PDB file of C-alpha atoms and ligand atoms in Angstrom:
ATOM      1  CA  MET A   2       0.000   0.000   0.000  1.00  0.00           C
ATOM      2  CA  LEU A   3       1.238   3.490  -0.899  1.00  0.00           C
ATOM      3  CA  GLY A   4      -0.010   6.416   1.191  1.00  0.00           C
ATOM      4  CA  ALA A   5      -0.182   6.100   4.960  1.00  0.00           C
ATOM      5  CA  GLY A   6      -2.575   9.016   5.584  1.00  0.00           C
ATOM      6  CA  ALA A   7      -5.905   8.728   7.376  1.00  0.00           C
ATOM      7  CA  ILE A   8      -7.795   6.815   4.673  1.00  0.00           C
ATOM      8  CA  GLY A   9      -4.783   4.616   3.893  1.00  0.00           C
ATOM      9  CA  CYS A  10      -4.426   3.593   7.552  1.00  0.00           C
ATOM     10  CA  LEU A  11      -8.160   2.913   7.833  1.00  0.00           C
ATOM     11  CA  PHE A  12      -8.205   0.553   4.845  1.00  0.00           C
ATOM     12  CA  ALA A  13      -4.836  -1.057   5.629  1.00  0.00           C
ATOM     13  CA  SER A  14      -6.057  -1.893   9.115  1.00  0.00           C
ATOM     14  CA  ALA A  15      -9.325  -3.356   7.779  1.00  0.00           C
ATOM     15  CA  LEU A  16      -7.643  -5.373   4.997  1.00  0.00           C
ATOM     16  CA  ARG A  17      -5.085  -6.795   7.429  1.00  0.00           C
ATOM     17  CA  SER A  18      -7.873  -8.836   9.027  1.00  0.00           C
ATOM     18  CA  THR A  19      -8.147 -10.986   5.881  1.00  0.00           C
ATOM     19  CA  GLY A  20      -4.584 -11.169   4.599  1.00  0.00           C
ATOM     20  CA  PRO A  21      -1.150  -9.576   4.418  1.00  0.00           C
ATOM     21  CA  VAL A  22      -0.717  -5.838   3.831  1.00  0.00           C
ATOM     22  CA  THR A  23       2.682  -4.139   3.376  1.00  0.00           C
ATOM     23  CA  LEU A  24       3.296  -0.427   3.866  1.00  0.00           C
ATOM     24  CA  LEU A  25       5.466   0.987   1.099  1.00  0.00           C
ATOM     25  CA  LEU A  26       7.373   4.025   2.308  1.00  0.00           C
ATOM     26  CA  ARG A  27       9.981   6.263   0.711  1.00  0.00           C
ATOM     27  CA  GLU A  28      12.435   5.094   3.363  1.00  0.00           C
ATOM     28  CA  ALA A  29      12.117   2.190   5.766  1.00  0.00           C
ATOM     29  CA  THR A  30      13.720   2.919   9.108  1.00  0.00           C
ATOM     30  CA  ALA A  31      12.135  -0.158  10.750  1.00  0.00           C
ATOM     31  CA  ALA A  32      10.951  -3.585   9.598  1.00  0.00           C
ATOM     32  CA  ALA A  33       7.366  -3.033  10.755  1.00  0.00           C
ATOM     33  CA  ALA A  34       5.056  -0.347  12.099  1.00  0.00           C
ATOM     34  CA  GLU A  35       1.952  -0.339  14.234  1.00  0.00           C
ATOM     35  CA  VAL A  36      -1.169   1.232  12.744  1.00  0.00           C
ATOM     36  CA  VAL A  37      -3.700   2.392  15.333  1.00  0.00           C
ATOM     37  CA  VAL A  38      -7.339   3.050  14.451  1.00  0.00           C
ATOM     38  CA  GLU A  39      -9.559   4.535  17.160  1.00  0.00           C
ATOM     39  CA  ARG A  40     -13.282   3.986  16.870  1.00  0.00           C
ATOM     40  CA  ASP A  41     -16.297   3.923  19.177  1.00  0.00           C
ATOM     41  CA  GLY A  42     -14.135   4.633  22.226  1.00  0.00           C
ATOM     42  CA  GLY A  43     -11.757   1.694  21.560  1.00  0.00           C
ATOM     43  CA  ALA A  44      -8.631   1.217  19.481  1.00  0.00           C
ATOM     44  CA  SER A  45      -7.465  -1.536  17.124  1.00  0.00           C
ATOM     45  CA  ARG A  46      -3.732  -2.052  16.606  1.00  0.00           C
ATOM     46  CA  VAL A  47      -2.176  -3.960  13.724  1.00  0.00           C
ATOM     47  CA  SER A  48       1.457  -4.448  12.933  1.00  0.00           C
ATOM     48  CA  LEU A  49       2.304  -4.065   9.244  1.00  0.00           C
ATOM     49  CA  PRO A  50       5.617  -4.894   7.562  1.00  0.00           C
ATOM     50  CA  ILE A  51       7.357  -1.910   5.968  1.00  0.00           C
ATOM     51  CA  SER A  52       9.174  -1.981   2.672  1.00  0.00           C
ATOM     52  CA  ALA A  53      11.137   0.923   1.190  1.00  0.00           C
ATOM     53  CA  ALA A  54       9.945   1.773  -2.309  1.00  0.00           C
ATOM     54  CA  ALA A  55      13.407   1.261  -3.824  1.00  0.00           C
ATOM     55  CA  GLN A  56      13.719  -2.300  -2.435  1.00  0.00           C
ATOM     56  CA  ASP A  57      12.918  -5.439  -4.424  1.00  0.00           C
ATOM     57  CA  GLY A  58       9.914  -7.723  -3.969  1.00  0.00           C
ATOM     58  CA  ALA A  59       7.147  -8.254  -6.499  1.00  0.00           C
ATOM     59  CA  ILE A  60       3.884  -6.345  -6.066  1.00  0.00           C
ATOM     60  CA  SER A  61       0.799  -7.962  -7.570  1.00  0.00           C
ATOM     61  CA  HIS A  62      -1.844  -5.737  -5.904  1.00  0.00           C
ATOM     62  CA  LEU A  63      -1.265  -2.084  -5.075  1.00  0.00           C
ATOM     63  CA  LEU A  64      -3.568   0.256  -3.182  1.00  0.00           C
ATOM     64  CA  VAL A  65      -2.676   3.939  -3.667  1.00  0.00           C
ATOM     65  CA  THR A  66      -4.137   6.434  -1.184  1.00  0.00           C
ATOM     66  CA  THR A  67      -1.591   9.230  -1.528  1.00  0.00           C
ATOM     67  CA  LYS A  68      -2.530  12.831  -2.281  1.00  0.00           C
ATOM     68  CA  ALA A  69      -3.587  13.171  -5.927  1.00  0.00           C
ATOM     69  CA  TYR A  70      -0.440  15.059  -6.951  1.00  0.00           C
ATOM     70  CA  ASP A  71       1.759  12.305  -5.485  1.00  0.00           C
ATOM     71  CA  VAL A  72       0.169   9.306  -7.248  1.00  0.00           C
ATOM     72  CA  ARG A  73       2.394   9.413 -10.318  1.00  0.00           C
ATOM     73  CA  ARG A  74       5.631   9.891  -8.351  1.00  0.00           C
ATOM     74  CA  ALA A  75       4.741   7.226  -5.788  1.00  0.00           C
ATOM     75  CA  VAL A  76       3.793   4.575  -8.375  1.00  0.00           C
ATOM     76  CA  SER A  77       6.896   5.385 -10.465  1.00  0.00           C
ATOM     77  CA  ALA A  78       9.049   4.788  -7.375  1.00  0.00           C
ATOM     78  CA  VAL A  79       7.829   1.158  -7.204  1.00  0.00           C
ATOM     79  CA  ALA A  80       7.493   0.605 -10.978  1.00  0.00           C
ATOM     80  CA  HIS A  81      10.402  -1.882 -10.983  1.00  0.00           C
ATOM     81  CA  ARG A  82       8.452  -4.103  -8.547  1.00  0.00           C
ATOM     82  CA  LEU A  83       5.081  -4.225 -10.331  1.00  0.00           C
ATOM     83  CA  THR A  84       4.268  -7.601 -11.883  1.00  0.00           C
ATOM     84  CA  PRO A  85       3.015  -7.495 -15.500  1.00  0.00           C
ATOM     85  CA  ALA A  86      -0.504  -8.340 -14.266  1.00  0.00           C
ATOM     86  CA  CYS A  87      -0.357  -5.965 -11.284  1.00  0.00           C
ATOM     87  CA  GLN A  88      -3.759  -4.642 -10.177  1.00  0.00           C
ATOM     88  CA  ILE A  89      -3.649  -1.029  -8.992  1.00  0.00           C
ATOM     89  CA  LEU A  90      -6.470   0.648  -7.094  1.00  0.00           C
ATOM     90  CA  LEU A  91      -6.488   4.453  -6.745  1.00  0.00           C
ATOM     91  CA  LEU A  92      -8.550   5.698  -3.837  1.00  0.00           C
ATOM     92  CA  GLY A  93      -8.522   9.391  -3.057  1.00  0.00           C
ATOM     93  CA  ASN A  94      -9.809  12.829  -3.924  1.00  0.00           C
ATOM     94  CA  GLY A  95      -9.549  14.291  -7.386  1.00  0.00           C
ATOM     95  CA  MET A  96      -9.539  13.128 -10.997  1.00  0.00           C
ATOM     96  CA  GLY A  97      -6.880  12.960 -13.674  1.00  0.00           C
ATOM     97  CA  MET A  98      -4.388  10.757 -11.826  1.00  0.00           C
ATOM     98  CA  ALA A  99      -5.586   7.616 -13.622  1.00  0.00           C
ATOM     99  CA  ASP A 100      -5.020   9.326 -16.999  1.00  0.00           C
ATOM    100  CA  GLU A 101      -1.471  10.234 -15.962  1.00  0.00           C
ATOM    101  CA  LEU A 102      -0.746   6.661 -14.896  1.00  0.00           C
ATOM    102  CA  ARG A 103      -2.299   5.178 -18.022  1.00  0.00           C
ATOM    103  CA  ALA A 104       0.031   7.357 -20.090  1.00  0.00           C
ATOM    104  CA  ASP A 105       3.090   6.187 -18.123  1.00  0.00           C
ATOM    105  CA  PHE A 106       2.077   2.527 -17.667  1.00  0.00           C
ATOM    106  CA  PRO A 107      -0.385   1.617 -20.437  1.00  0.00           C
ATOM    107  CA  HIS A 108      -0.127  -2.125 -19.670  1.00  0.00           C
ATOM    108  CA  LEU A 109      -1.231  -1.954 -16.008  1.00  0.00           C
ATOM    109  CA  ALA A 110      -4.745  -2.769 -14.776  1.00  0.00           C
ATOM    110  CA  LEU A 111      -6.076   0.381 -13.091  1.00  0.00           C
ATOM    111  CA  TYR A 112      -9.118   0.559 -10.843  1.00  0.00           C
ATOM    112  CA  CYS A 113     -10.591   3.641  -9.171  1.00  0.00           C
ATOM    113  CA  GLY A 114     -12.515   4.070  -5.990  1.00  0.00           C
ATOM    114  CA  THR A 115     -14.202   6.684  -3.912  1.00  0.00           C
ATOM    115  CA  THR A 116     -15.200   6.574  -0.280  1.00  0.00           C
ATOM    116  CA  THR A 117     -17.235   8.619   2.141  1.00  0.00           C
ATOM    117  CA  ALA A 118     -15.718   6.823   5.145  1.00  0.00           C
ATOM    118  CA  GLY A 119     -14.411   9.504   7.479  1.00  0.00           C
ATOM    119  CA  ALA A 120     -11.070   9.389   9.263  1.00  0.00           C
ATOM    120  CA  TYR A 121      -8.541  11.903  10.454  1.00  0.00           C
ATOM    121  CA  ARG A 122      -4.946  11.607  11.503  1.00  0.00           C
ATOM    122  CA  ILE A 123      -4.045  12.121  15.133  1.00  0.00           C
ATOM    123  CA  ALA A 124      -0.367  11.256  14.713  1.00  0.00           C
ATOM    124  CA  PRO A 125       1.685   9.356  12.100  1.00  0.00           C
ATOM    125  CA  LEU A 126      -0.038   5.953  11.544  1.00  0.00           C
ATOM    126  CA  HIS A 127      -2.607   6.802  14.223  1.00  0.00           C
ATOM    127  CA  VAL A 128      -6.085   7.752  13.010  1.00  0.00           C
ATOM    128  CA  ARG A 129      -9.576   8.227  14.377  1.00  0.00           C
ATOM    129  CA  HIS A 130     -12.501   6.753  12.477  1.00  0.00           C
ATOM    130  CA  ALA A 131     -14.881   9.714  12.221  1.00  0.00           C
ATOM    131  CA  GLY A 132     -17.837   8.076  10.555  1.00  0.00           C
ATOM    132  CA  ARG A 133     -18.953   5.078   8.588  1.00  0.00           C
ATOM    133  CA  GLY A 134     -19.378   5.661   4.900  1.00  0.00           C
ATOM    134  CA  ALA A 135     -19.804   3.916   1.600  1.00  0.00           C
ATOM    135  CA  THR A 136     -16.930   2.816  -0.639  1.00  0.00           C
ATOM    136  CA  ARG A 137     -17.411   2.311  -4.378  1.00  0.00           C
ATOM    137  CA  ILE A 138     -14.797   0.612  -6.534  1.00  0.00           C
ATOM    138  CA  GLY A 139     -14.795  -0.002 -10.270  1.00  0.00           C
ATOM    139  CA  GLN A 140     -13.003   0.146 -13.578  1.00  0.00           C
ATOM    140  CA  PRO A 141     -14.470   2.154 -16.454  1.00  0.00           C
ATOM    141  CA  GLY A 142     -16.164  -0.263 -18.843  1.00  0.00           C
ATOM    142  CA  ARG A 143     -15.945  -3.287 -16.516  1.00  0.00           C
ATOM    143  CA  ARG A 144     -19.264  -4.738 -15.349  1.00  0.00           C
ATOM    144  CA  LEU A 145     -18.040  -7.556 -13.106  1.00  0.00           C
ATOM    145  CA  ALA A 146     -15.645  -7.286 -10.185  1.00  0.00           C
ATOM    146  CA  PRO A 147     -12.198  -8.925 -10.455  1.00  0.00           C
ATOM    147  CA  PRO A 148     -11.395 -11.816  -8.062  1.00  0.00           C
ATOM    148  CA  TRP A 149      -9.416  -9.605  -5.600  1.00  0.00           C
ATOM    149  CA  PHE A 150     -12.522  -7.559  -4.900  1.00  0.00           C
ATOM    150  CA  SER A 151     -14.043 -10.363  -2.767  1.00  0.00           C
ATOM    151  CA  ARG A 152     -11.453  -9.570  -0.068  1.00  0.00           C
ATOM    152  CA  TRP A 153     -12.594  -5.937  -0.070  1.00  0.00           C
ATOM    153  CA  SER A 154     -16.288  -6.806   0.075  1.00  0.00           C
ATOM    154  CA  ARG A 155     -15.664  -9.182   3.001  1.00  0.00           C
ATOM    155  CA  THR A 156     -13.474  -6.714   4.880  1.00  0.00           C
ATOM    156  CA  VAL A 157     -14.528  -3.145   4.226  1.00  0.00           C
ATOM    157  CA  ALA A 158     -17.966  -2.065   5.488  1.00  0.00           C
ATOM    158  CA  ASP A 159     -20.444  -0.992   2.791  1.00  0.00           C
ATOM    159  CA  CYS A 160     -18.026  -1.609  -0.081  1.00  0.00           C
ATOM    160  CA  THR A 161     -19.554  -2.328  -3.470  1.00  0.00           C
ATOM    161  CA  TRP A 162     -18.366  -2.895  -7.003  1.00  0.00           C
ATOM    162  CA  ASP A 163     -19.704  -0.089  -9.185  1.00  0.00           C
ATOM    163  CA  ALA A 164     -20.077  -0.888 -12.871  1.00  0.00           C
ATOM    164  CA  GLN A 165     -20.474   2.851 -13.521  1.00  0.00           C
ATOM    165  CA  ILE A 166     -17.657   4.122 -11.380  1.00  0.00           C
ATOM    166  CA  GLU A 167     -17.162   7.271 -13.515  1.00  0.00           C
ATOM    167  CA  GLN A 168     -20.525   8.570 -12.257  1.00  0.00           C
ATOM    168  CA  ALA A 169     -19.453   8.071  -8.634  1.00  0.00           C
ATOM    169  CA  LEU A 170     -16.060   9.681  -9.286  1.00  0.00           C
ATOM    170  CA  TRP A 171     -17.692  12.640 -10.996  1.00  0.00           C
ATOM    171  CA  LEU A 172     -20.149  13.139  -8.159  1.00  0.00           C
ATOM    172  CA  LYS A 173     -17.269  13.136  -5.649  1.00  0.00           C
ATOM    173  CA  LEU A 174     -15.369  15.558  -7.900  1.00  0.00           C
ATOM    174  CA  ALA A 175     -18.416  17.835  -7.924  1.00  0.00           C
ATOM    175  CA  ILE A 176     -18.630  17.714  -4.117  1.00  0.00           C
ATOM    176  CA  ASN A 177     -14.936  18.488  -3.743  1.00  0.00           C
ATOM    177  CA  CYS A 178     -15.133  21.342  -6.297  1.00  0.00           C
ATOM    178  CA  ALA A 179     -18.016  22.969  -4.421  1.00  0.00           C
ATOM    179  CA  ILE A 180     -16.750  22.497  -0.863  1.00  0.00           C
ATOM    180  CA  ASN A 181     -12.958  22.285  -0.691  1.00  0.00           C
ATOM    181  CA  PRO A 182     -11.718  25.527  -2.339  1.00  0.00           C
ATOM    182  CA  LEU A 183     -14.415  27.669  -0.741  1.00  0.00           C
ATOM    183  CA  THR A 184     -13.742  26.372   2.778  1.00  0.00           C
ATOM    184  CA  ALA A 185      -9.982  26.737   2.201  1.00  0.00           C
ATOM    185  CA  LEU A 186     -10.401  30.336   1.032  1.00  0.00           C
ATOM    186  CA  HIS A 187     -12.666  31.379   3.899  1.00  0.00           C
ATOM    187  CA  GLY A 188     -10.967  29.261   6.550  1.00  0.00           C
ATOM    188  CA  CYS A 189     -14.335  27.812   7.573  1.00  0.00           C
ATOM    189  CA  ARG A 190     -15.817  24.440   8.447  1.00  0.00           C
ATOM    190  CA  ASN A 191     -17.987  22.714   5.842  1.00  0.00           C
ATOM    191  CA  GLY A 192     -21.247  23.588   7.646  1.00  0.00           C
ATOM    192  CA  GLU A 193     -20.648  27.321   7.293  1.00  0.00           C
ATOM    193  CA  LEU A 194     -21.162  26.986   3.554  1.00  0.00           C
ATOM    194  CA  ALA A 195     -24.857  26.463   4.321  1.00  0.00           C
ATOM    195  CA  ALA A 196     -25.096  28.639   7.433  1.00  0.00           C
ATOM    196  CA  ARG A 197     -23.660  31.840   5.889  1.00  0.00           C
ATOM    197  CA  PRO A 198     -25.979  33.171   3.153  1.00  0.00           C
ATOM    198  CA  GLU A 199     -23.193  34.782   1.095  1.00  0.00           C
ATOM    199  CA  LEU A 200     -21.322  31.449   1.010  1.00  0.00           C
ATOM    200  CA  ALA A 201     -24.508  29.463   0.292  1.00  0.00           C
ATOM    201  CA  LEU A 202     -25.030  31.699  -2.744  1.00  0.00           C
ATOM    202  CA  GLN A 203     -21.519  30.945  -3.976  1.00  0.00           C
ATOM    203  CA  VAL A 204     -22.072  27.203  -3.476  1.00  0.00           C
ATOM    204  CA  ALA A 205     -25.248  27.452  -5.576  1.00  0.00           C
ATOM    205  CA  ARG A 206     -23.363  29.266  -8.378  1.00  0.00           C
ATOM    206  CA  LEU A 207     -20.539  26.715  -8.324  1.00  0.00           C
ATOM    207  CA  CYS A 208     -23.066  23.859  -8.428  1.00  0.00           C
ATOM    208  CA  ASP A 209     -24.925  25.414 -11.384  1.00  0.00           C
ATOM    209  CA  GLU A 210     -21.674  25.489 -13.359  1.00  0.00           C
ATOM    210  CA  ILE A 211     -20.572  22.015 -12.242  1.00  0.00           C
ATOM    211  CA  ALA A 212     -23.957  20.562 -13.224  1.00  0.00           C
ATOM    212  CA  ALA A 213     -23.709  22.181 -16.677  1.00  0.00           C
ATOM    213  CA  ILE A 214     -20.184  20.798 -17.163  1.00  0.00           C
ATOM    214  CA  ALA A 215     -21.129  17.299 -15.978  1.00  0.00           C
ATOM    215  CA  GLY A 216     -24.143  17.312 -18.325  1.00  0.00           C
ATOM    216  CA  ALA A 217     -22.029  18.462 -21.290  1.00  0.00           C
ATOM    217  CA  ALA A 218     -19.432  15.781 -20.513  1.00  0.00           C
ATOM    218  CA  GLY A 219     -22.115  13.077 -20.710  1.00  0.00           C
ATOM    219  CA  TYR A 220     -22.886  12.632 -17.009  1.00  0.00           C
ATOM    220  CA  SER A 221     -26.487  13.814 -16.945  1.00  0.00           C
ATOM    221  CA  GLY A 222     -27.282  11.683 -13.866  1.00  0.00           C
ATOM    222  CA  VAL A 223     -24.516  13.486 -11.986  1.00  0.00           C
ATOM    223  CA  ALA A 224     -25.752  16.852 -13.277  1.00  0.00           C
ATOM    224  CA  ARG A 225     -29.174  16.174 -11.738  1.00  0.00           C
ATOM    225  CA  GLN A 226     -27.695  15.151  -8.374  1.00  0.00           C
ATOM    226  CA  VAL A 227     -25.044  17.867  -7.881  1.00  0.00           C
ATOM    227  CA  HIS A 228     -27.040  20.414  -5.854  1.00  0.00           C
ATOM    228  CA  GLY A 229     -28.639  17.797  -3.575  1.00  0.00           C
ATOM    229  CA  ALA A 230     -25.436  15.783  -3.058  1.00  0.00           C
ATOM    230  CA  VAL A 231     -23.391  18.879  -2.173  1.00  0.00           C
ATOM    231  CA  ALA A 232     -26.085  20.032   0.296  1.00  0.00           C
ATOM    232  CA  ASP A 233     -26.171  16.537   1.880  1.00  0.00           C
ATOM    233  CA  VAL A 234     -22.384  16.409   2.310  1.00  0.00           C
ATOM    234  CA  ILE A 235     -22.268  19.934   3.754  1.00  0.00           C
ATOM    235  CA  ALA A 236     -24.928  18.923   6.293  1.00  0.00           C
ATOM    236  CA  GLY A 237     -23.378  15.519   7.013  1.00  0.00           C
ATOM    237  CA  THR A 238     -19.846  16.881   7.482  1.00  0.00           C
ATOM    238  CA  ALA A 239     -20.807  20.266   8.975  1.00  0.00           C
ATOM    239  CA  HIS A 240     -18.118  20.085  11.676  1.00  0.00           C
ATOM    240  CA  ASN A 241     -15.333  18.897   9.314  1.00  0.00           C
ATOM    241  CA  ARG A 242     -12.458  21.019   8.131  1.00  0.00           C
ATOM    242  CA  SER A 243     -12.095  20.010   4.485  1.00  0.00           C
ATOM    243  CA  SER A 244      -8.850  18.389   3.384  1.00  0.00           C
ATOM    244  CA  MET A 245      -7.988  21.504   1.341  1.00  0.00           C
ATOM    245  CA  LEU A 246      -8.522  23.787   4.327  1.00  0.00           C
ATOM    246  CA  GLN A 247      -6.221  21.519   6.349  1.00  0.00           C
ATOM    247  CA  ASP A 248      -3.597  21.596   3.570  1.00  0.00           C
ATOM    248  CA  VAL A 249      -3.693  25.395   3.283  1.00  0.00           C
ATOM    249  CA  ALA A 250      -3.557  25.821   7.068  1.00  0.00           C
ATOM    250  CA  ALA A 251      -0.512  23.527   7.251  1.00  0.00           C
ATOM    251  CA  GLY A 252       1.241  25.260   4.316  1.00  0.00           C
ATOM    252  CA  ARG A 253       1.066  22.037   2.257  1.00  0.00           C
ATOM    253  CA  ARG A 254       0.412  21.735  -1.462  1.00  0.00           C
ATOM    254  CA  THR A 255      -3.323  21.364  -2.212  1.00  0.00           C
ATOM    255  CA  GLU A 256      -5.073  18.970  -4.607  1.00  0.00           C
ATOM    256  CA  ILE A 257      -6.616  21.883  -6.578  1.00  0.00           C
ATOM    257  CA  ASP A 258      -4.934  20.746  -9.839  1.00  0.00           C
ATOM    258  CA  TYR A 259      -6.900  17.492  -9.636  1.00  0.00           C
ATOM    259  CA  ILE A 260     -10.155  19.095  -8.435  1.00  0.00           C
ATOM    260  CA  SER A 261     -11.130  22.538  -9.855  1.00  0.00           C
ATOM    261  CA  ALA A 262      -8.419  22.574 -12.529  1.00  0.00           C
ATOM    262  CA  TYR A 263      -9.538  19.139 -13.793  1.00  0.00           C
ATOM    263  CA  LEU A 264     -13.152  20.340 -13.914  1.00  0.00           C
ATOM    264  CA  LEU A 265     -12.118  23.472 -15.830  1.00  0.00           C
ATOM    265  CA  ARG A 266     -10.194  21.430 -18.399  1.00  0.00           C
ATOM    266  CA  VAL A 267     -13.385  19.460 -19.095  1.00  0.00           C
ATOM    267  CA  ALA A 268     -15.390  22.732 -19.189  1.00  0.00           C
ATOM    268  CA  ALA A 269     -13.004  24.161 -21.805  1.00  0.00           C
ATOM    269  CA  ARG A 270     -13.217  20.963 -23.881  1.00  0.00           C
ATOM    270  CA  CYS A 271     -17.017  21.082 -23.769  1.00  0.00           C
ATOM    271  CA  ASN A 272     -17.246  24.856 -24.288  1.00  0.00           C
ATOM    272  CA  VAL A 273     -19.106  25.448 -21.032  1.00  0.00           C
ATOM    273  CA  PRO A 274     -18.371  28.750 -19.265  1.00  0.00           C
ATOM    274  CA  ALA A 275     -17.372  28.341 -15.609  1.00  0.00           C
ATOM    275  CA  PRO A 276     -16.367  31.783 -14.278  1.00  0.00           C
ATOM    276  CA  ALA A 277     -17.142  31.056 -10.604  1.00  0.00           C
ATOM    277  CA  ASN A 278     -15.006  27.888 -10.543  1.00  0.00           C
ATOM    278  CA  ALA A 279     -12.238  29.642 -12.528  1.00  0.00           C
ATOM    279  CA  ALA A 280     -12.170  32.572 -10.070  1.00  0.00           C
ATOM    280  CA  LEU A 281     -11.949  30.180  -7.143  1.00  0.00           C
ATOM    281  CA  LEU A 282      -9.085  28.275  -8.779  1.00  0.00           C
ATOM    282  CA  ARG A 283      -7.185  31.539  -9.293  1.00  0.00           C
ATOM    283  CA  ARG A 284      -7.707  32.573  -5.684  1.00  0.00           C
ATOM    284  CA  ILE A 285      -6.537  29.219  -4.290  1.00  0.00           C
ATOM    285  CA  ARG A 286      -3.471  29.315  -6.535  1.00  0.00           C
ATOM    286  CA  ALA A 287      -2.706  32.869  -5.340  1.00  0.00           C
ATOM    287  CA  LEU A 288      -3.200  31.797  -1.733  1.00  0.00           C
ATOM    288  CA  THR A 289      -0.792  28.879  -2.028  1.00  0.00           C
ATOM    289  CA  ALA A 290       1.757  30.354  -4.469  1.00  0.00           C
ATOM    290  CA  PRO A 291       5.293  30.185  -3.113  1.00  0.00           C
ATOM    291  CA  ARG A 292       6.233  33.611  -1.681  1.00  0.00           C
ATOM    292  CA  ILE A 293       9.303  35.294  -3.137  1.00  0.00           C
ATOM    293  CA  ASP A 294      11.480  36.646  -0.372  1.00  0.00           C
ATOM    294  CA  PRO A 295      12.696  40.126  -1.450  1.00  0.00           C
ATOM    295  CA  GLU A 296      15.689  39.721   0.892  1.00  0.00           C
ATOM    296  CA  GLY A 297      16.694  36.347  -0.382  1.00  0.00           C
TER     297      GLY A 297
HETATM  298  O1  LIG B   8     -13.763  14.931   0.707  1.00  0.00           O
HETATM  299  C1  LIG B   8     -13.867  15.871   1.451  1.00  0.00           C
HETATM  300  C2  LIG B   8     -12.609  16.593   1.764  1.00  0.00           C
HETATM  301  O2  LIG B   8     -12.544  17.334   2.724  1.00  0.00           O
HETATM  302  O3  LIG B   8     -11.651  16.379   1.016  1.00  0.00           O
HETATM  303  C3  LIG B   8     -15.222  16.326   1.927  1.00  0.00           C
HETATM  304  C4  LIG B   8     -16.264  15.367   1.402  1.00  0.00           C
HETATM  305  C5  LIG B   8     -15.493  17.706   1.427  1.00  0.00           C
HETATM  306  C6  LIG B   8     -15.353  16.277   3.418  1.00  0.00           C
HETATM  307  O4  LIG B   8     -14.694  17.275   4.097  1.00  0.00           O
END
C-alpha cells in the first residue's frame, strides 16, 4: 500500500484482518510499524511490515491512497516491482491521476474508488474513524468485479463494485469542487457553507456550473444530483475542516490541480463557461503560491 494518511491507515487496518498488507514508504527505518485506528471509544492495533519503495519484492496488488499530486511519483518509485498483471487501485480525492498513470504505464490494470468513510490523523499511523461511509470501486467499462474484490467486500464495510464508477467519481469531484476551495479560502468548516448566506449563494453558483459541465461531458445523472449531493455532504460533514482547508492551514500543497483545474479542463473541452469555478481556482493558486522573499 502506498499512502499512509488517514484513509490509507483505515483501509490497511481493515484489509489486514483478511490477509497480508505491506506499507510501502519512501524510506524504511524499521521492519514493521503499528497502525492504530480509534473507533467507538476503543482502538485496534495492527502491525504491518514496511518496505522501502526502492527495495525489491514483487507487487501484484497495489492500493494507492496518496494525495492526488503524489500518485504518479509514488507509483513510479515502485514501478520496478510491479508484476506485468499488477492490479492497482487508486482511492482518493480528485480526478486525472488515472489518466497520468495510463500514459506512463499503459499495460497496467487500473481501478478507481471513492469513499465517504471519514477518518482523520491524530499522529503518524494513528487515526480516528470519524464516521462510517460507503466505498465504491470499479473500472471504467468493466461490469463484473475482479477476483481480488471479494477480499474488499468481506473486509470493508459498505463496499460495493460499481459498474459505472465514472458517475461516482464525478459526483465526488463535484462535491470536492463545491466544498474544498471555498472552505480553504474562507478558513471555515464545511457547515458554514450552508449557514452563511453569502457562502450558500456561492455554493449554488458553483453547483450550477458544475452541473452544466457534468451534463455536457455526458454525465447527466450526476448533473441532476449535484445540488442535492453537495447540500447533503455539507450537512453531514458540517463540523469537518475540508482536506484543502487543512492543507492550506498547514502550508502544504493542495489537490486543486486534480479538483477545480480538472473540472475546468473538461469545461473548456465542452465549451461550457465556468467563471465562478475559474475565479476560485485563481484565488486558491494565489493563496498557495510560493512567496518570493525580497531579501533572499
Ligand atoms: O472529501 C472531502 C474533503 O474534505 O476532502 C469532503 C467530502 C469535502 C469532506 O470534508
